[in-house]
Amino acid sequence: MTDERRDALLFAGHTRPGVLARARAAFTILARHPGDALAILKARLAGKRVRAGQARAALLGLDHHALRLTARDPRVAPCFGPVAIGGDTIAVVPADEIAQPLGPGIAIVVLTAAGHALTTGALDTLAHAFAKHPDRLALYGDALDVTGDVILPLLRPAFDADYLRAVDYIGPVVAFRRTALEAMGGLADLHSEAPALDALLRLADRSGAIGHLPTVLSVCTAGEGGQGDRSARLEVVRQNLDRTGQSAVGITMGPDGVITRVRPLNAPAPGVSLIVPTRDRLDLLRPCLDSLIHRTDWPDREILICDNDSRDPDTLAYLGDLTARGVVHVVPCPGPFDFAAMNNRAASLAKGRVLAFVNNDVTATDPSWLGRMVREAIRPEVGAVGARLVDGRGRIQHGGVVLGPGGLVTHAHRFFPGDAPGYLSGLLATRRASAVTAACLVVESQKFAAVGGFDAAAFAVDFNDVDLCLRLNRAGYRTLYVGGAVLTHDEAASRRWTPEARARHEREVAAFKKRWGPLLMQDPHYHPGFDPDLGTYARLRPGWPETGPVEPR
């Protein structure tokens, strides 16, 4: 197996036990936790499929092995067959032949590589998509990775240059209009060992007219060689940064094959205002503030505490001591708990160029977390930036927000091991997401103010973070998830459900669906081939792959 394919398939993990072994293990776990088992059953009977699925995953453990198919599976058997070339308008060009001149009449070039074969009808699908969408200059699809009798679907998200610079999640099979390639200098000018990656990044710098077809277009099999794949990726990304005036950006590749970019900062570093809402709960607040004070290495920062009527003497004494020493500033926020309004009030008083919203149940462990996020947040094209959050049991609590599961939203890769690489290394990379959680959200203050901050009128407690991100997206900014920024989050440890809180939650659900309903149909960063009732990249949609028209996204 090549290094490139090994990087892409890290999500597959260890060998999965047999069906009977899994059933016995599941029964044993459920028997030991009857209360959790009953809660899962009640959620399922109540129609809360996402909650039931995620609760089950949390109890039984979660991995990506449910994605595995076999060559005997009827869902994938029709995908195999000879390559079909539709007329003389499409040329299939292996990577080792890019120096050869193209013949006349060729309008579309499909780049590929050794060990990769197009599926039956793939070229017809591409030709139809290009004809129907003349604005698209490049198209890529999905793949099946075949090793022996095991097949792993590689289901890709919509195009994301940040993600592609970190992980080649698209692979070598990509179709380009000939005119687009010639405008970039032609095939011969591309990197000989990673031509598709090189061409995609060049095209993204010019126009970004790159589409994803959510259907299987190729099959890849284990092959020899590939030892130069990682070095080729580093060279291509380095050249891309140099070509776009980012020569000062440093890049490193980890042992997992993920490329990290380190952006330089102009002196002095921008000031950051860390905003922490709380009401008592010193047991949560002290560890949170200790980590922001002692385990956060950003040089210029202030800490604003949104105090929502704290009455506990120990909490008041603690905040009084920190205030007297000039460590924090307390912003009184009396009245019913209103997360959005509290944060808005503190943001209006903040001195920093950058705002960092942090829940009182979040703690930092790696001092570099804030620097990683701020460096992305101050990019002109970036809006909100989120982090990888791990819960108290060492599981992923937040890996970005996915729109749509259960008709609302959920957190990507929820309940996977905290150190898991994620599907296509999505937990490790810096990449686009539709939204991120305000449990740890960084954004430039001027961008936050430009869209009106959190919408306290509609979303006092729930969905205010997702709504903020979607409004920033609508204003032309990108929301980013930074996998290298890792913190712990004891989610909702300070929340208490009351009848009033549940009624307010239902009102906010209705308001969120009314405002953003069309976007909840399908998240562009979450493949439609995944089960929409889970949101964790761990299970295929029933009936996948479906036949019918395929439109680029």
XYZ file of C-alpha atoms in Angstrom:
553
model
C 0.000 0.000 0.000
C 1.327 3.440 -0.880
C 2.005 6.053 1.769
C -0.761 8.214 0.293
C -3.401 5.520 0.582
C -2.204 4.547 4.042
C -2.636 8.178 5.139
C -6.136 8.329 3.684
C -7.226 5.060 5.323
C -5.958 5.649 8.845
C -9.593 5.922 9.866
C -10.052 2.186 9.198
C -8.160 1.253 12.385
C -7.656 -2.243 13.681
C -9.292 -5.479 12.526
C -12.932 -5.603 13.465
C -14.198 -8.556 15.571
C -16.791 -10.920 14.140
C -20.554 -10.367 14.373
C -21.087 -12.783 17.276
C -18.189 -11.330 19.221
C -19.570 -7.825 18.749
C -23.059 -8.934 19.775
C -21.765 -10.596 22.941
C -19.715 -7.522 23.836
C -22.701 -5.231 23.220
C -25.002 -7.375 25.382
C -22.460 -7.409 28.207
C -22.069 -3.617 28.128
C -25.823 -3.003 27.991
C -26.411 -5.401 30.890
C -23.876 -3.503 32.994
C -25.525 -0.180 32.236
C -29.315 -0.746 32.326
C -30.039 2.945 32.889
C -28.111 3.957 29.775
C -29.729 1.144 27.782
C -33.190 2.318 28.828
C -32.351 5.929 27.909
C -31.267 4.804 24.439
C -34.502 2.849 23.979
C -36.649 5.788 25.129
C -34.840 8.191 22.788
C -35.332 5.814 19.877
C -39.030 5.313 20.623
C -39.439 9.089 20.897
C -38.087 9.479 17.376
C -34.798 11.047 18.481
C -32.689 8.963 16.146
C -29.495 11.021 16.326
C -29.556 11.190 20.108
C -30.243 7.437 20.357
C -27.521 6.581 17.861
C -24.931 8.774 19.514
C -25.862 7.521 22.997
C -25.479 3.960 21.768
C -22.156 4.861 20.192
C -20.991 6.426 23.440
C -21.849 3.272 25.364
C -20.667 0.599 22.943
C -17.744 2.415 21.338
C -17.539 3.757 17.825
C -15.278 3.226 14.842
C -15.472 3.354 11.042
C -15.673 -0.390 10.446
C -19.372 -0.237 9.648
C -18.296 1.378 6.365
C -16.578 -1.787 5.215
C -18.141 -3.605 2.296
C -17.105 -6.727 0.395
C -16.739 -7.522 -3.270
C -19.888 -9.629 -2.907
C -21.954 -6.677 -1.681
C -24.615 -5.851 -4.310
C -24.234 -2.150 -3.563
C -20.753 -2.076 -5.097
C -20.673 -5.002 -7.499
C -22.026 -2.957 -10.475
C -19.159 -0.494 -10.092
C -16.574 -2.869 -11.491
C -15.928 -3.281 -15.196
C -13.789 -2.088 -18.091
C -13.006 1.576 -18.496
C -15.374 3.249 -20.952
C -14.075 6.230 -22.923
C -16.934 8.245 -24.355
C -15.806 9.353 -27.810
C -12.717 11.378 -28.525
C -13.447 14.345 -26.242
C -12.086 12.811 -23.027
C -8.531 11.644 -22.491
C -7.444 9.569 -19.496
C -3.872 10.529 -18.651
C -1.835 8.583 -16.064
C 0.563 10.608 -13.931
C 3.600 9.156 -15.682
C 2.349 10.361 -19.092
C 1.632 14.020 -18.362
C 4.609 15.098 -20.461
C 2.995 13.606 -23.589
C 1.138 16.094 -25.844
C -2.642 15.892 -26.019
C -4.272 15.053 -29.300
C -6.655 17.402 -31.133
C -10.319 17.462 -30.179
C -9.764 16.599 -26.540
C -11.809 18.860 -24.291
C -11.601 17.036 -20.953
C -8.554 15.463 -19.336
C -8.917 12.901 -16.546
C -5.736 12.614 -14.512
C -5.166 9.290 -12.804
C -2.324 7.163 -11.465
C -1.115 3.587 -11.206
C -3.429 1.395 -9.130
C -6.508 3.508 -9.927
C -9.177 2.558 -12.475
C -12.307 4.385 -13.553
C -15.629 2.678 -12.943
C -18.018 1.773 -15.725
C -19.840 4.906 -16.859
C -17.539 7.284 -14.987
C -16.486 9.156 -18.122
C -20.068 9.510 -19.282
C -20.964 10.913 -15.858
C -18.124 13.413 -16.041
C -18.909 14.459 -19.609
C -22.567 15.018 -18.728
C -21.676 17.069 -15.642
C -19.229 19.273 -17.555
C -21.778 19.839 -20.319
C -24.524 20.764 -17.866
C -22.300 23.007 -15.735
C -20.049 25.073 -18.025
C -18.799 27.090 -15.043
C -17.057 24.055 -13.541
C -13.413 23.748 -14.553
C -12.592 20.594 -12.569
C -14.604 17.708 -11.108
C -13.749 14.869 -8.763
C -15.791 12.042 -7.312
C -15.571 9.295 -4.735
C -13.642 6.051 -4.765
C -13.662 2.501 -3.490
C -10.454 1.261 -1.932
C -10.143 -2.471 -2.528
C -7.758 -4.618 -0.518
C -8.467 -8.306 -1.037
C -12.124 -8.888 -0.281
C -12.523 -5.712 1.797
C -13.834 -2.498 0.226
C -13.708 0.877 1.947
C -15.672 3.753 0.429
C -13.748 7.027 0.234
C -16.570 9.585 0.400
C -15.265 13.097 -0.052
C -16.641 16.460 1.055
C -17.052 19.513 -1.145
C -13.848 21.184 -2.297
C -11.785 22.813 0.442
C -8.319 24.185 -0.334
C -7.363 24.363 3.360
C -8.191 20.698 3.823
C -6.417 19.735 0.590
C -3.218 21.464 1.688
C -3.320 19.435 4.909
C -4.507 16.080 3.519
C -4.836 14.952 -0.090
C -8.388 13.818 0.562
C -9.255 13.972 -3.148
C -6.616 11.643 -4.558
C -5.168 11.368 -8.061
C -8.365 10.861 -10.116
C -9.598 14.320 -11.141
C -11.129 15.616 -14.395
C -10.166 19.034 -15.809
C -11.240 21.089 -18.748
C -8.344 21.264 -21.153
C -8.632 25.037 -21.335
C -8.143 25.300 -17.567
C -5.003 23.153 -17.672
C -3.558 25.145 -20.550
C -4.226 28.416 -18.713
C -2.061 27.041 -15.895
C 0.813 26.158 -18.228
C -0.320 22.749 -19.461
C 0.147 19.218 -18.198
C 3.903 19.237 -18.625
C 4.198 22.078 -16.100
C 2.566 20.068 -13.280
C 4.452 18.188 -10.585
C 5.248 14.786 -12.076
C 4.478 12.805 -8.890
C 1.355 14.692 -7.777
C -0.122 16.339 -10.882
C -3.765 16.291 -9.748
C -2.964 17.881 -6.393
C -0.789 20.491 -8.094
C -3.464 21.318 -10.677
C -6.238 21.553 -8.078
C -4.301 23.998 -5.897
C -3.306 26.099 -8.911
C -6.899 26.221 -10.081
C -8.161 27.049 -6.580
C -5.838 30.060 -6.513
C -7.241 31.278 -9.817
C -10.981 30.621 -9.770
C -12.047 27.929 -7.344
C -14.520 26.502 -9.912
C -13.972 22.950 -8.640
C -16.916 20.627 -8.085
C -17.465 17.342 -6.285
C -19.692 14.645 -7.764
C -21.009 12.544 -4.857
C -20.762 9.232 -6.676
C -18.123 6.530 -7.074
C -15.979 7.260 -10.123
C -12.891 5.161 -9.442
C -11.497 2.084 -7.733
C -8.031 1.925 -6.222
C -6.126 -1.230 -5.337
C -2.984 -1.857 -3.330
C 0.116 -1.365 -5.445
C 3.872 -1.049 -5.322
C 5.856 2.134 -4.853
C 4.496 5.450 -3.703
C 7.453 6.169 -1.460
C 7.734 9.645 -2.899
C 4.093 10.600 -2.290
C 4.658 12.444 0.976
C 7.658 14.387 -0.235
C 5.766 15.250 -3.423
C 2.851 16.598 -1.395
C 5.188 18.738 0.675
C 6.804 20.094 -2.487
C 3.458 20.899 -4.094
C 2.120 22.671 -1.001
C 5.386 24.590 -0.595
C 5.265 25.694 -4.221
C 1.621 26.682 -3.847
C 2.377 28.872 -0.847
C 5.374 30.469 -2.550
C 3.364 31.110 -5.708
C 0.612 32.871 -3.724
C 2.906 35.178 -1.768
C 2.967 33.064 1.401
C 6.641 32.148 1.458
C 6.859 33.039 5.148
C 4.352 30.318 6.048
C 6.132 27.288 7.483
C 4.940 23.746 6.806
C 5.632 20.469 8.579
C 4.307 16.963 8.018
C 3.530 14.760 10.978
C 3.961 10.985 11.116
C 0.254 10.720 10.239
C 0.909 12.446 6.897
C -1.047 15.581 7.822
C 0.592 18.858 6.794
C 0.424 21.700 9.289
C 0.956 25.296 8.242
C 2.381 27.800 10.714
C 1.512 31.356 9.777
C 3.869 34.147 10.854
C 2.610 37.033 12.976
C 3.450 40.658 12.545
C 4.750 42.188 15.762
C 3.114 42.956 18.045
C 0.802 39.956 18.291
C -2.874 40.945 18.197
C -4.575 41.276 21.542
C -7.051 38.549 22.461
C -10.040 38.941 24.777
C -11.007 35.628 26.371
C -14.687 35.693 27.349
C -15.977 33.177 29.918
C -19.644 33.106 31.038
C -20.396 31.595 34.459
C -22.802 31.400 37.351
C -21.044 30.009 40.443
C -19.705 26.469 39.702
C -16.252 27.153 41.090
C -15.497 23.465 40.540
C -15.624 24.171 36.794
C -14.532 27.780 36.707
C -11.268 27.408 38.630
C -9.762 24.731 36.334
C -10.916 26.712 33.306
C -9.337 29.976 34.422
C -6.202 28.268 35.723
C -5.679 26.845 32.238
C -6.318 30.199 30.533
C -3.920 31.948 32.915
C -1.152 29.366 33.239
C -1.496 27.018 30.236
C -2.115 29.456 27.408
C 0.986 30.991 25.867
C -0.489 33.932 23.935
C 1.430 37.086 24.974
C -1.316 39.735 24.836
C -4.605 38.644 26.376
C -7.299 39.754 28.775
C -9.912 37.607 30.500
C -13.501 38.822 30.840
C -15.840 36.900 33.144
C -19.559 37.224 32.343
C -20.944 36.788 35.869
C -24.574 35.708 35.771
C -25.608 36.397 39.396
C -23.047 34.211 41.147
C -23.885 33.915 44.862
C -21.595 31.203 46.150
C -19.199 32.849 48.658
C -16.208 30.833 47.455
C -16.861 31.797 43.813
C -17.216 35.467 44.738
C -14.043 35.374 46.802
C -12.136 33.684 43.976
C -13.277 36.221 41.390
C -12.631 39.072 43.807
C -9.052 37.922 44.340
C -8.373 37.588 40.581
C -9.930 40.996 39.954
C -7.877 42.667 42.687
C -4.703 41.256 41.147
C -5.722 42.458 37.688
C -5.892 38.943 36.281
C -9.533 39.092 35.168
C -12.273 41.661 34.634
C -15.758 40.743 35.838
C -18.675 41.881 33.658
C -21.951 41.743 35.625
C -24.682 40.004 33.591
C -27.715 39.772 35.910
C -31.054 38.170 35.150
C -32.138 34.897 33.506
C -29.342 32.951 31.852
C -28.873 34.334 28.322
C -25.678 32.969 26.822
C -25.869 35.097 23.678
C -26.569 38.408 25.449
C -23.869 37.797 28.063
C -21.228 37.160 25.437
C -22.389 40.129 23.379
C -22.079 42.414 26.418
C -18.549 41.247 27.164
C -17.578 41.519 23.492
C -18.730 45.161 23.461
C -16.317 45.878 26.330
C -13.423 43.788 25.037
C -10.180 45.520 24.096
C -8.723 42.742 21.966
C -8.660 42.663 18.191
C -9.639 38.993 18.546
C -12.427 37.480 20.657
C -12.115 33.995 22.124
C -15.363 32.637 23.585
C -14.670 29.859 26.105
C -17.209 27.951 28.214
C -16.549 27.669 31.927
C -16.424 23.871 31.545
C -13.541 23.998 29.028
C -9.889 23.596 30.035
C -6.738 24.036 27.970
C -4.000 21.407 28.146
C -1.735 22.412 25.227
C -0.465 26.010 25.620
C -0.358 26.479 21.844
C -4.123 26.128 21.360
C -4.908 29.839 21.221
C -2.037 30.688 18.888
C -3.133 27.994 16.449
C -6.651 29.413 16.347
C -5.760 33.103 16.261
C -3.385 32.622 13.327
C -6.319 31.302 11.302
C -8.902 33.772 12.626
C -6.954 36.854 11.501
C -6.863 35.689 7.883
C -9.042 38.156 5.939
C -11.206 35.413 4.449
C -11.818 33.498 7.701
C -14.692 34.090 10.127
C -15.224 31.747 13.074
C -12.571 29.237 14.119
C -13.233 26.172 16.288
C -11.141 23.602 18.130
C -11.033 19.855 18.727
C -12.777 19.304 22.059
C -12.395 16.109 24.069
C -14.776 15.174 26.880
C -13.917 14.000 30.374
C -13.869 10.366 29.257
C -11.314 11.026 26.541
C -13.783 10.991 23.632
C -14.360 13.516 20.859
C -16.996 16.007 21.947
C -16.595 18.406 19.011
C -14.896 17.970 15.658
C -16.858 20.646 13.846
C -20.623 20.972 13.450
C -22.543 18.977 10.821
C -25.804 20.408 9.503
C -28.775 18.130 8.937
C -28.639 14.994 11.127
C -32.026 14.559 12.734
C -33.195 17.687 10.940
C -30.938 19.932 13.023
C -27.205 19.773 13.757
C -24.716 17.547 15.536
C -21.000 17.382 16.245
C -18.778 15.532 13.786
C -16.980 12.371 14.943
C -18.722 12.575 18.290
C -17.643 9.905 20.818
C -14.642 8.686 18.824
C -11.399 8.341 20.836
C -9.933 11.769 21.521
C -6.729 10.935 19.641
C -8.461 9.386 16.618
C -7.374 10.777 13.232
C -10.966 10.822 11.998
C -12.372 9.934 8.608
C -9.811 10.970 5.974
C -7.805 12.523 8.846
C -10.577 15.072 9.297
C -10.042 15.358 13.063
C -6.374 16.280 12.678
C -6.505 18.726 9.781
C -7.332 22.406 9.545
C -10.381 22.427 7.288
C -13.681 24.113 6.563
C -16.826 23.313 8.514
C -20.311 24.715 8.241
C -20.130 25.773 11.881
C -18.221 25.282 15.127
C -19.280 25.375 18.751
C -19.030 28.512 20.906
C -17.696 26.346 23.722
C -14.385 27.415 22.181
C -14.767 29.843 19.284
C -12.296 32.468 18.070
C -13.227 35.337 15.745
C -11.955 38.819 14.965
C -13.989 41.414 16.831
C -14.722 43.506 13.736
C -16.130 40.495 11.874
C -18.203 39.529 14.908
C -19.611 43.043 15.132
C -20.185 43.311 11.382
C -22.760 40.492 11.443
C -24.365 41.688 14.681
C -22.756 39.263 17.117
C -24.833 36.474 18.632
C -28.574 36.756 17.992
C -29.851 36.981 21.569
C -33.416 37.688 20.463
C -33.835 34.375 18.633
C -31.185 32.132 20.216
C -30.553 33.059 23.834
C -29.067 29.663 24.739
C -29.145 27.163 21.861
C -27.970 27.425 18.242
C -26.518 30.927 18.708
C -23.055 29.648 17.762
C -24.224 27.818 14.649
C -26.351 30.801 13.652
C -23.333 33.109 14.068
C -21.179 30.881 11.866
C -23.846 30.632 9.189
C -24.259 34.402 9.121
C -20.484 34.812 8.839
C -20.492 32.252 6.013
C -23.268 34.189 4.281
C -21.186 37.357 4.594
C -18.401 35.669 2.613
C -16.180 34.325 5.387
C -15.046 30.741 5.931
C -15.615 28.821 9.136
C -12.595 26.709 10.052
C -12.049 23.758 12.356
C -8.446 23.527 13.644
C -7.656 19.946 14.598
C -4.338 20.871 16.186
C -6.022 23.045 18.846
C -7.107 20.553 21.511
C -8.973 21.310 24.743
C -11.192 19.356 27.116
C -14.900 20.093 27.448
C -17.162 18.691 30.148
C -20.182 19.490 27.983
C -23.254 21.004 29.642
C -21.893 20.227 33.085
C -23.348 23.499 34.325
C -26.714 23.238 32.513
C -29.873 22.164 34.362
C -33.027 21.320 32.412
C -36.291 22.792 33.720
C -39.750 22.946 32.102
C -39.035 26.577 31.204
C -35.680 25.650 29.676
C -37.264 22.915 27.593
C -39.956 25.270 26.321
C -37.321 27.861 25.413
C -35.308 25.150 23.639
C -38.308 24.171 21.528
C -38.857 27.806 20.520
C -35.225 28.103 19.466
C -35.429 24.858 17.489
C -38.390 26.258 15.566
C -36.616 29.584 14.957
C -33.460 27.826 13.761
C -35.356 25.636 11.299
C -37.285 28.630 9.988
C -34.118 30.660 9.385
C -31.771 27.981 8.068
C -34.064 25.167 6.920
C -32.700 24.838 3.345
C -29.118 24.483 4.625
C -30.172 21.602 6.855
C -30.945 19.435 3.828
C -27.293 18.507 3.228
C -24.066 19.801 4.725
C -21.539 20.336 1.881
C -18.743 19.148 4.169
C -20.528 15.883 5.046
C -21.042 13.381 2.260
C -24.668 12.451 1.457
C -23.591 8.806 1.387
C -23.253 8.787 5.186
C -26.197 7.958 7.413
C -27.930 11.292 8.110
C -29.218 10.013 11.456
C -25.790 9.702 13.044
C -23.466 12.430 11.771
C -20.259 10.662 12.731
C -18.814 9.368 9.433
C -19.354 5.881 10.818
C -22.290 4.388 8.915
C -23.513 4.471 5.318
C -26.909 5.778 4.297
C -29.348 2.899 3.746
C -29.404 2.070 0.054
C -26.075 3.710 -0.778
C -24.965 4.066 -3.536
C -28.187 5.222 -5.116
C -28.618 5.493 -8.867
C -29.934 8.530 -10.625
C -28.746 12.000 -11.700
C -25.593 13.205 -9.977
C -25.080 16.929 -9.558
C -21.816 18.623 -8.562
C -21.619 20.519 -5.301
